[in-house]
CSV table of C-alpha atoms and ligand atoms in Angstrom, one decimal:
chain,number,residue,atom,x,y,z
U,1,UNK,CA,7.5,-7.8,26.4
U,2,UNK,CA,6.2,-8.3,23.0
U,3,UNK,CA,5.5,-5.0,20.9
U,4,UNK,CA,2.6,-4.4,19.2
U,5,UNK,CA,2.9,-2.0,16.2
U,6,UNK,CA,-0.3,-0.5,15.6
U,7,UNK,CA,1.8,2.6,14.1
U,8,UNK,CA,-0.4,5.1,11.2
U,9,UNK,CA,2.7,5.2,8.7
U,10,UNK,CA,5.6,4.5,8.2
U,11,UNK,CA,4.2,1.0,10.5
U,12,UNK,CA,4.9,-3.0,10.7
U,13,UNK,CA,6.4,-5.0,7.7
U,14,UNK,CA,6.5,-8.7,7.8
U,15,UNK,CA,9.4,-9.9,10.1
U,16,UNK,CA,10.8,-12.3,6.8
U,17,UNK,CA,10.6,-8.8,4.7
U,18,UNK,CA,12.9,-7.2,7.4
U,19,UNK,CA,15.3,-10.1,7.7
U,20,UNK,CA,15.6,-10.3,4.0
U,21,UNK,CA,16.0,-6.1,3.6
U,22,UNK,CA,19.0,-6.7,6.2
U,23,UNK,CA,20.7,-9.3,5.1
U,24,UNK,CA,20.4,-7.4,1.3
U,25,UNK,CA,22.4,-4.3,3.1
U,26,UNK,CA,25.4,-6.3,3.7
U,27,UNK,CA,25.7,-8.5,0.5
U,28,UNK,CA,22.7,-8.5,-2.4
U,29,UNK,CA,22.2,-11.6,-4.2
U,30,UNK,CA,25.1,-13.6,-3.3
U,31,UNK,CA,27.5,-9.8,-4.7
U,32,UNK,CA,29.1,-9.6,-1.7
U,33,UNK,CA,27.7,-5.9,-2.3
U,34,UNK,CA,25.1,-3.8,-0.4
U,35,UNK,CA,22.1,-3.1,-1.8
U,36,UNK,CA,23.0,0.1,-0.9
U,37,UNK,CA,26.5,0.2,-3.4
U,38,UNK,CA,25.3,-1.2,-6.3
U,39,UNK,CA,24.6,1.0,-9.8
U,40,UNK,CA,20.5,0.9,-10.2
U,41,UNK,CA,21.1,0.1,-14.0
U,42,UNK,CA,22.9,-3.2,-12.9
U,43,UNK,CA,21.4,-6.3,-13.6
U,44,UNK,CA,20.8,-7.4,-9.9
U,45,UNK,CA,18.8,-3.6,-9.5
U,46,UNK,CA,16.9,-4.0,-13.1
U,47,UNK,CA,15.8,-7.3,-12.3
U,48,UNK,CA,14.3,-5.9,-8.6
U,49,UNK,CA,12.4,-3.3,-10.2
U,50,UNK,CA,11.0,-5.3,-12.9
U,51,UNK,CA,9.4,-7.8,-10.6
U,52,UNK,CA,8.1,-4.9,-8.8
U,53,UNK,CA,6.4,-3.8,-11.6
U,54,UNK,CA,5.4,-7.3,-12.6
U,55,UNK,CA,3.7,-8.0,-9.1
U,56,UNK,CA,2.1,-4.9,-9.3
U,57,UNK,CA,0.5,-5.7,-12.0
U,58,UNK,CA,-0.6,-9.5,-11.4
U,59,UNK,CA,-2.0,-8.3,-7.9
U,60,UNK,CA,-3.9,-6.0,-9.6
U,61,UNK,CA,-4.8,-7.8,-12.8
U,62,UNK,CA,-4.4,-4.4,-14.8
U,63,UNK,CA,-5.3,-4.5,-18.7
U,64,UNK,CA,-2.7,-3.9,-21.0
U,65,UNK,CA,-3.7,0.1,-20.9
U,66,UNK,CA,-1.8,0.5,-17.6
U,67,UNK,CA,1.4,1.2,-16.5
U,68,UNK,CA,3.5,0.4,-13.5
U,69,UNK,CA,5.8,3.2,-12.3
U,70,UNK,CA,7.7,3.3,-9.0
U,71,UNK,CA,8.3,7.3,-8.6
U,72,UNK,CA,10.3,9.4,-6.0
U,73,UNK,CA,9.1,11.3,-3.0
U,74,UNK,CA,5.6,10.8,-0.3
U,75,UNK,CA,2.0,10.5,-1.9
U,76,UNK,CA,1.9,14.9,-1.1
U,77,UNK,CA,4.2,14.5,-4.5
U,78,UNK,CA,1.6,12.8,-6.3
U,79,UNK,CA,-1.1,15.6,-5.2
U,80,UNK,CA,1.0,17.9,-7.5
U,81,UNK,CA,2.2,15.5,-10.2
U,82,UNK,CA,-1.5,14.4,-10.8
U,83,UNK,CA,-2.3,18.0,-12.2
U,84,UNK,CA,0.5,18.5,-13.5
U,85,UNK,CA,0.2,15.2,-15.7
U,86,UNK,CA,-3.5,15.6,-16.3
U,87,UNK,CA,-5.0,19.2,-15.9
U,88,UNK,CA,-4.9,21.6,-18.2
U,89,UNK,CA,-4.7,25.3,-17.0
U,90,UNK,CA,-8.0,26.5,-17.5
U,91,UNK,CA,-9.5,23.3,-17.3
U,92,UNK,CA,-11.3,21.8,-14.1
U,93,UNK,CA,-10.4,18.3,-12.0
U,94,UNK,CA,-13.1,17.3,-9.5
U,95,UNK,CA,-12.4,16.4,-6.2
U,96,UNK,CA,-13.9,14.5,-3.2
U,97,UNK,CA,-13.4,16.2,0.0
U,98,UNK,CA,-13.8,13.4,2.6
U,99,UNK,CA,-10.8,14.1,5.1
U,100,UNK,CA,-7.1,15.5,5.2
U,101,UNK,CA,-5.4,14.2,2.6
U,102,UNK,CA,-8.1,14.6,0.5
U,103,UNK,CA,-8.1,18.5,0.8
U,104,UNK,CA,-4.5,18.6,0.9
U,105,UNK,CA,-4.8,17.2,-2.7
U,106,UNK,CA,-6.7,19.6,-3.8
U,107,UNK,CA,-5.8,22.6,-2.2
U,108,UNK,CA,-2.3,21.1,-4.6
U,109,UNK,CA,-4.2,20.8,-7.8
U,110,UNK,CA,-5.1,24.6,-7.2
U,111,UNK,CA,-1.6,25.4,-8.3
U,112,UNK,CA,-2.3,23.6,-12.1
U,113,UNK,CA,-6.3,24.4,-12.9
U,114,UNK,CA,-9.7,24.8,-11.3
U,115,UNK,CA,-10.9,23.0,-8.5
U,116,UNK,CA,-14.6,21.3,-8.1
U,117,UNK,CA,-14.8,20.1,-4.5
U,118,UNK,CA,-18.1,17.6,-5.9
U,119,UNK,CA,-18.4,16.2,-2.4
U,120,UNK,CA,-17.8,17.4,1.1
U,121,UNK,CA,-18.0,16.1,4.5
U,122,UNK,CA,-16.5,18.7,6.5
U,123,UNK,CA,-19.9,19.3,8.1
U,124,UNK,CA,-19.7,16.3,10.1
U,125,UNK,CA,-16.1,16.3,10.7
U,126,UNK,CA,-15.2,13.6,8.0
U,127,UNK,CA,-17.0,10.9,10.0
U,128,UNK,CA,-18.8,9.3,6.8
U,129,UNK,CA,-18.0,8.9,3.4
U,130,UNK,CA,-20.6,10.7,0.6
U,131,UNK,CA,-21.1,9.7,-3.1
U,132,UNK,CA,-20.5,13.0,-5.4
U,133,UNK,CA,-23.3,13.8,-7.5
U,134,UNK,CA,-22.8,14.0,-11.8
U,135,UNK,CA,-19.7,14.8,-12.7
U,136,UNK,CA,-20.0,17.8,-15.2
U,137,UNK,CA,-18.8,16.6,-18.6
U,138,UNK,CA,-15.0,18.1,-19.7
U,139,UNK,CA,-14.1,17.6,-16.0
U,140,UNK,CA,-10.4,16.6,-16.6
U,141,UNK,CA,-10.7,14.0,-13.3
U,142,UNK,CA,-12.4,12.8,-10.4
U,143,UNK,CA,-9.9,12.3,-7.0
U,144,UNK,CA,-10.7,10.7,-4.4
U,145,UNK,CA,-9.1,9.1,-1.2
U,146,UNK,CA,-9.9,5.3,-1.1
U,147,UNK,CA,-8.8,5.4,2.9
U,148,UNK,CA,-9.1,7.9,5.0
U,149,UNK,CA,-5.8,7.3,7.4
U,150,UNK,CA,-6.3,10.2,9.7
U,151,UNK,CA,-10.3,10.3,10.2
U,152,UNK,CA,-10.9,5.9,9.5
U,153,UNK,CA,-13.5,6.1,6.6
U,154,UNK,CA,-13.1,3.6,3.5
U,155,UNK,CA,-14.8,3.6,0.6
U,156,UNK,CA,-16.7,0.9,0.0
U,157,UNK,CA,-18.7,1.2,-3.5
U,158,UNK,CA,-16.8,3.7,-5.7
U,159,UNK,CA,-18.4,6.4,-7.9
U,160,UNK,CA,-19.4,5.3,-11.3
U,161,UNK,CA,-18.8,8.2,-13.9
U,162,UNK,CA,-18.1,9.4,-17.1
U,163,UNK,CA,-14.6,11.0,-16.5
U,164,UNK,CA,-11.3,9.3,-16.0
U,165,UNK,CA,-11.3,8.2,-11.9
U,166,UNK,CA,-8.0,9.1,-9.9
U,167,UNK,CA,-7.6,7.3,-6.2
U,168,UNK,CA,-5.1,7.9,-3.4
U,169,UNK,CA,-5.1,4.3,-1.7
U,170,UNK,CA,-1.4,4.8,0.0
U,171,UNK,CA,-3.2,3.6,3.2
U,172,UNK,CA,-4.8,0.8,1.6
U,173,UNK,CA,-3.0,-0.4,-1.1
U,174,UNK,CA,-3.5,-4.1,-1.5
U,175,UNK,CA,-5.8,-4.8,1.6
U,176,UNK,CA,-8.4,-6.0,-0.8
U,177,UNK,CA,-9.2,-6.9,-3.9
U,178,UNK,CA,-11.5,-4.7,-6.5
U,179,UNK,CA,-11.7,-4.2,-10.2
U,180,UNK,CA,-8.5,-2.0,-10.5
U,181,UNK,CA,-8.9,-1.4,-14.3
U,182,UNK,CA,-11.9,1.3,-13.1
U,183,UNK,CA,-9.1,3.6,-11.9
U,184,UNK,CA,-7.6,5.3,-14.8
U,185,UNK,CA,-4.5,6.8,-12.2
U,186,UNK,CA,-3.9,5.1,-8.7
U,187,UNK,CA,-1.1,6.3,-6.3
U,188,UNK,CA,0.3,5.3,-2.8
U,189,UNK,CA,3.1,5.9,-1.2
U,190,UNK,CA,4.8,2.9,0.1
U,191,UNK,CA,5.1,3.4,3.9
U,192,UNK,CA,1.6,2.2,5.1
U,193,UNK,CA,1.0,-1.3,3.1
U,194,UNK,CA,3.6,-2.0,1.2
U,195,UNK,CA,7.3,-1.0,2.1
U,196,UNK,CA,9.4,1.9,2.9
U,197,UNK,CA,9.0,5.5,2.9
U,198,UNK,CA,10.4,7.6,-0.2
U,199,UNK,CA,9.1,5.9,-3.0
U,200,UNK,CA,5.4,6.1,-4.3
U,201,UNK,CA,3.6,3.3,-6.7
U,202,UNK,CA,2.2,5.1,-9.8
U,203,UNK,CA,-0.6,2.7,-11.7
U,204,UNK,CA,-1.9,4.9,-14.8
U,205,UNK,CA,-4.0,4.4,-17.8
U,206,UNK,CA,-1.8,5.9,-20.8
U,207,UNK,CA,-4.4,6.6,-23.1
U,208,UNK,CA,-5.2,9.4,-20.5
U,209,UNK,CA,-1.7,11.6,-20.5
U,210,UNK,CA,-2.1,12.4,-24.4
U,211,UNK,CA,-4.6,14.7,-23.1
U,212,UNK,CA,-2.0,16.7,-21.8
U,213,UNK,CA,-0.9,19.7,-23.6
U,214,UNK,CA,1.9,22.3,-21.4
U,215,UNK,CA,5.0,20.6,-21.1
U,216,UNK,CA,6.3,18.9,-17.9
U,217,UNK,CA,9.4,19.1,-16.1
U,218,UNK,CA,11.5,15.6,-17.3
U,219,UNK,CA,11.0,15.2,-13.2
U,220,UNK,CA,7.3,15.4,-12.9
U,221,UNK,CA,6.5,13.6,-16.8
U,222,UNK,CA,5.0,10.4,-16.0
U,223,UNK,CA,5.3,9.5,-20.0
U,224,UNK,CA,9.1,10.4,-19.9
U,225,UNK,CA,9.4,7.7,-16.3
U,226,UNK,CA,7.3,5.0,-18.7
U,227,UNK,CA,9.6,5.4,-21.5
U,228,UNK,CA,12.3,4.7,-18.9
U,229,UNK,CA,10.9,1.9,-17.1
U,230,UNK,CA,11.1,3.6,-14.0
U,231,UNK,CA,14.6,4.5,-14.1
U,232,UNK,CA,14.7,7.9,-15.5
U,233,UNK,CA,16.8,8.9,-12.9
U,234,UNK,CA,18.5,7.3,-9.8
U,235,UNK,CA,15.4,5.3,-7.8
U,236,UNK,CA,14.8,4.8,-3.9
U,237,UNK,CA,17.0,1.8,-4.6
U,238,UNK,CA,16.1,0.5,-0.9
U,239,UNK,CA,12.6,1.7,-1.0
U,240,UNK,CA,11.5,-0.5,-4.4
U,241,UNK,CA,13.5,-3.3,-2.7
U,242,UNK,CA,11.6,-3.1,0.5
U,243,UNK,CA,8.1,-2.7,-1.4
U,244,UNK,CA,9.1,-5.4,-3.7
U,245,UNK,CA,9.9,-7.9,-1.2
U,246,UNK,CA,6.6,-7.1,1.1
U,247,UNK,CA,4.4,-7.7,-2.5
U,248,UNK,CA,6.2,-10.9,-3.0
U,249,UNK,CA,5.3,-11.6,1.3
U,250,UNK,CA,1.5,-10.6,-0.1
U,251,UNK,CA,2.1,-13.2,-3.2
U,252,UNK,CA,3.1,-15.8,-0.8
U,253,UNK,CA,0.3,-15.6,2.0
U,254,UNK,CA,-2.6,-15.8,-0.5
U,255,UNK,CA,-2.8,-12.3,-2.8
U,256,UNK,CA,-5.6,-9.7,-2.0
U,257,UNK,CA,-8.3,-12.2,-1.1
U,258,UNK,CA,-6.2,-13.6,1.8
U,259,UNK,CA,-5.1,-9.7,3.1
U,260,UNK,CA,-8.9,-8.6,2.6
U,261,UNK,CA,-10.0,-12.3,4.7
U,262,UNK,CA,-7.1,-10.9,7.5
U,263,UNK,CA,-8.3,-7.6,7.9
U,264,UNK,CA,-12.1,-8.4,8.2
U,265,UNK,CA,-10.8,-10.7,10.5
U,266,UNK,CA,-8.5,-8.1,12.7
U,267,UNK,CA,-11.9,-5.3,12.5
U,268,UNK,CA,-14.5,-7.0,13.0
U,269,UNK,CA,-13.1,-8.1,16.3
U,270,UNK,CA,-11.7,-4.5,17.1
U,271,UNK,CA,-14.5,-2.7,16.3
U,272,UNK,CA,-17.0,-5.3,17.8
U,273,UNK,CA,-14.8,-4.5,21.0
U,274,UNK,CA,-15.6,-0.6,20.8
U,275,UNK,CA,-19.1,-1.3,20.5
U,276,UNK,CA,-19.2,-3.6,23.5
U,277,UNK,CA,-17.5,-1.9,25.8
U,278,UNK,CA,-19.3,1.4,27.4
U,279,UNK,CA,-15.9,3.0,27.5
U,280,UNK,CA,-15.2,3.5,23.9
U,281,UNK,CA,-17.0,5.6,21.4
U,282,UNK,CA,-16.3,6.0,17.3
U,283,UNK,CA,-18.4,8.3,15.7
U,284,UNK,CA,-17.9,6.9,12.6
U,285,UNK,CA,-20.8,5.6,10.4
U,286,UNK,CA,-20.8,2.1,11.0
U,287,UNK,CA,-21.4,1.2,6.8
U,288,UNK,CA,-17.7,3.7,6.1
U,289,UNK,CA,-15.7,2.1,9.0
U,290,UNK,CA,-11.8,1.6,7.7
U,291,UNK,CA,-10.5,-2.0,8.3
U,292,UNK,CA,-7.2,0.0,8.1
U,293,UNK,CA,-7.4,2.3,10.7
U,294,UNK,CA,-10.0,2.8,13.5
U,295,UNK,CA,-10.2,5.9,14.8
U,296,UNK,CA,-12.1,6.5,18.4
U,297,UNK,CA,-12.3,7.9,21.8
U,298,UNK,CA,-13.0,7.2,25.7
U,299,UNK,CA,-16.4,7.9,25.9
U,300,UNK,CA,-14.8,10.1,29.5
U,301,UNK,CA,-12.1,11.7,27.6
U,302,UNK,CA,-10.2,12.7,31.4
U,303,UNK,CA,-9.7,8.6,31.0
U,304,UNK,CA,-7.3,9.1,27.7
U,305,UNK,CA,-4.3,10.0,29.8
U,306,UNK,CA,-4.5,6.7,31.5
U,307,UNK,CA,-5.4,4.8,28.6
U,308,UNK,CA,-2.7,6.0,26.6
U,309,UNK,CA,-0.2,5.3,29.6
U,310,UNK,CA,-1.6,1.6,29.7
U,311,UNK,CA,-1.1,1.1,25.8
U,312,UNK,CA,3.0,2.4,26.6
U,313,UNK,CA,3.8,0.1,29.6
U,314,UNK,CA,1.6,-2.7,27.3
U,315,UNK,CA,3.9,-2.2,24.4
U,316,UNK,CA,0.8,-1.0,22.6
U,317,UNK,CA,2.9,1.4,19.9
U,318,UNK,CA,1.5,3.9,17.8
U,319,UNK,CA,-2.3,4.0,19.0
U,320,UNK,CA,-2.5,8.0,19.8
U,321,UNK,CA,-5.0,9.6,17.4
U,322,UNK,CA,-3.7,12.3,14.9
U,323,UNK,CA,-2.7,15.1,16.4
U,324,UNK,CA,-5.7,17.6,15.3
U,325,UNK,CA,-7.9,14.6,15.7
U,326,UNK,CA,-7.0,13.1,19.3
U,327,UNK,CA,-8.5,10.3,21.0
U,328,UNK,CA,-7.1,6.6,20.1
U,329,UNK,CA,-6.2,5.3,16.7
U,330,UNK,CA,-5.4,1.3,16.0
U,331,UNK,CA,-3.9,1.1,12.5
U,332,UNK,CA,-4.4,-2.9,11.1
U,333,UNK,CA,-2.1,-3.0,8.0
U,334,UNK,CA,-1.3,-6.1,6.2
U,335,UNK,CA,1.9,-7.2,8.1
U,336,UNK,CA,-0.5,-6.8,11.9
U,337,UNK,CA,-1.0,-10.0,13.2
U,338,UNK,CA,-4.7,-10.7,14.4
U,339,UNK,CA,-2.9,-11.9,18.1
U,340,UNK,CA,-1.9,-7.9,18.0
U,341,UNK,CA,-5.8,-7.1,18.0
U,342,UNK,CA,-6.7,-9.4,20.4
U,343,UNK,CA,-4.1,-8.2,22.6
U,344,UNK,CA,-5.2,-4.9,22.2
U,345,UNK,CA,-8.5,-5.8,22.7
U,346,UNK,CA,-7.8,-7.8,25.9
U,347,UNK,CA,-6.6,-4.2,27.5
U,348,UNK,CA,-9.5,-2.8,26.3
U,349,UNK,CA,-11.9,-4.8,28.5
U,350,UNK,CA,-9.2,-5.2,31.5
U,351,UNK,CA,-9.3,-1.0,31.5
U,352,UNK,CA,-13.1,-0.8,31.4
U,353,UNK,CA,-12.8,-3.5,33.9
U,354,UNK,CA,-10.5,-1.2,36.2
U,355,UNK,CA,-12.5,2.0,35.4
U,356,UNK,CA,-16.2,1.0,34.8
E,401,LIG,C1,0.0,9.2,4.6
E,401,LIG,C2,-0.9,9.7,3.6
E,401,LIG,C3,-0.5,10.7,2.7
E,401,LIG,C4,0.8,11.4,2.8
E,401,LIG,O1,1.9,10.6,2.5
E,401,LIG,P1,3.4,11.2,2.4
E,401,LIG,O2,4.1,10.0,1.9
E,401,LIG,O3,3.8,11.5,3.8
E,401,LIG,O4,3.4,12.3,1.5
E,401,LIG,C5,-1.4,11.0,1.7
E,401,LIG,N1,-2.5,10.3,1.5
E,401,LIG,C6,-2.9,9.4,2.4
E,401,LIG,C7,-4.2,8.7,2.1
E,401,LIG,C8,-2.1,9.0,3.4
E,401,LIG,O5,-2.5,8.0,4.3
């Protein structure tokens, strides 16, 4: 039976990434060493995390400003490390409240300063995305969530403003392309677009951390991980290698344009499905829909049981919404391959066929 891997996180990487990872555990670059054995200050590890960095940055196009880091830990590490790198204790960072992770983040940057929730859609369950108003001025940041992975909202325009502008894009990191340089921090951790869980990409605007004036555990100090290239401290060897070979995969196929073409492609045609077929319901505002991850229901929810049970003897994997969310959720990453969708969306119509 083929498999269909529609998992939230950590989900699908390109079969050729896999092969490659594997055949890098039992000898790396012709070493007749793991991956896994080798110092990360060798010249085979340098030379992986320096085209890391480098593909990083010609994906994104960043100006000269910015800086590539690949840090340790989940993106719930960067909600703390942001603060701790840019707020000041006394000083405020705005932040835009538009689903889980989003709060999470800020309930974090509680710990460092003052908290401006500027926008807010817990009144309609997270089910759109809302522009914050003016940013006051002396606001140390503006966060917001580019992707909403547990509720399926995606920002579409970002706010223009006057302070520096902070996004968590770990679930869609390189699924389209936009004018990076607008961000002056971006963070994701790797396991939803772009490799293997346990290391996060850092992209920051330097000229930002001089604002910074209580010192920072070595750790935490994003200038102390720049001065090091990255390798302050022993890396997720595997992890950078992993999220190094799936950007190269990206590099290959086309860059950004050809991911963003792909996933138009793979949600247009799921979400056209939902809206077809009487069975299925989003409440999600049409103009905020993720391309990443759709999140909706059985418009009977007494039908989910059976739905879900299809989905498992269909080796449709991962399509269970989040657990305080329920209902179905169909996450399109990169590596998904459009026949995936249309598989999916095939049992779609033969279940509303069935039960209609
Ligand atoms: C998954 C996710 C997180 C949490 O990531 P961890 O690596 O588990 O800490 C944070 N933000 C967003 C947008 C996510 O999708």
């Amino acid at each position: 039976m083929t498999i269909n891997n529609f998992n939230s996180g950590p989900s699908i990487l390109p079969g050729s990434v896999l092969e490659q990872a594997a055949a890098a555990i039992h000898s790396f670059n012709g070493t007749g060493l793991s991956i896994l054995e080798i110092g990360h200050r060798t010249s085979h590890f340098v030379e992986v995390m320096e085209e890391a960095r480098n593909t990083v940055r010609k994906l994104m196009d960043l100006p000269a400003t910015h800086e590539v880091l690949f840090l340790h830990g989940g993106a719930t590490t960067q909600f703390m490390q942001v603060p701790m790198n840019l707020l000041n204790q006394g000083d405020s960072a705005a932040y835009c409240i538009n689903g889980i992770w989003g709060s999470k983040a800020a309930r974090e940057a509680g710990f460092f300063g003052k908290v401006l929730p500027v926008t807010d859609t817990t009144d309609c369950q997270h089910t759109c995305i809302r522009q914050p108003g003016e940013i006051p001025a002396g606001t140390a940041y503006l966060h917001l969530t580019s992707n909403n992975t547990v509720e399926g909202t995606q920002w579409e325009h970002f706010p223009i403003t006057n302070v520096p502008l902070v996004a968590d894009m770990s679930s869609d990191i390189f699924s389209r392309p936009m004018n990076f340089g607008q961000f002056d921090l971006i963070y994701a951790g790797a396991q939803k677009n772009m490799g293997a869980a346990g290391v996060n990409l850092v992209v920051v605007n330097q000229e930002l951390l001089a604002r910074k004036k209580d010192s920072i555990p070595a750790i935490m100090d994003y200038r102390q991980h720049i001065a090091a290239g990255s390798l302050m401290n022993t890396p997720p060897v595997f992890a950078v290698y992993v999220s190094m070979l799936t950007m190269r995969w990206i590099v290959e196929q086309g860059g950004l344009y050809e991911m963003d073409r792909r996933s138009r492609e793979k949600s247009d045609l799921l979400y056209s499905s939902i809206d077809q077929n009487p069975l299925f319901i989003t409440k999600v505002a049409r103009e905020d829909r993720s391309r990443m991850n759709a999140v909706f229901f059985l418009a009977d929810p007494q039908l989910e049981p059976a739905f879900l049970e299809l989905c498992r003897k269909e080796g449709m994997v991962g399509v269970k919404g989040y657990r305080t969310i329920g209902g179905i959720r169909v996450s399109m990453y990169n590596a998904l391959p459009l026949s995936s969708v249309q598989a999916f969306c095939e049992l779609m119509k033969y279940f509303a066929e069935k039960n209609g």
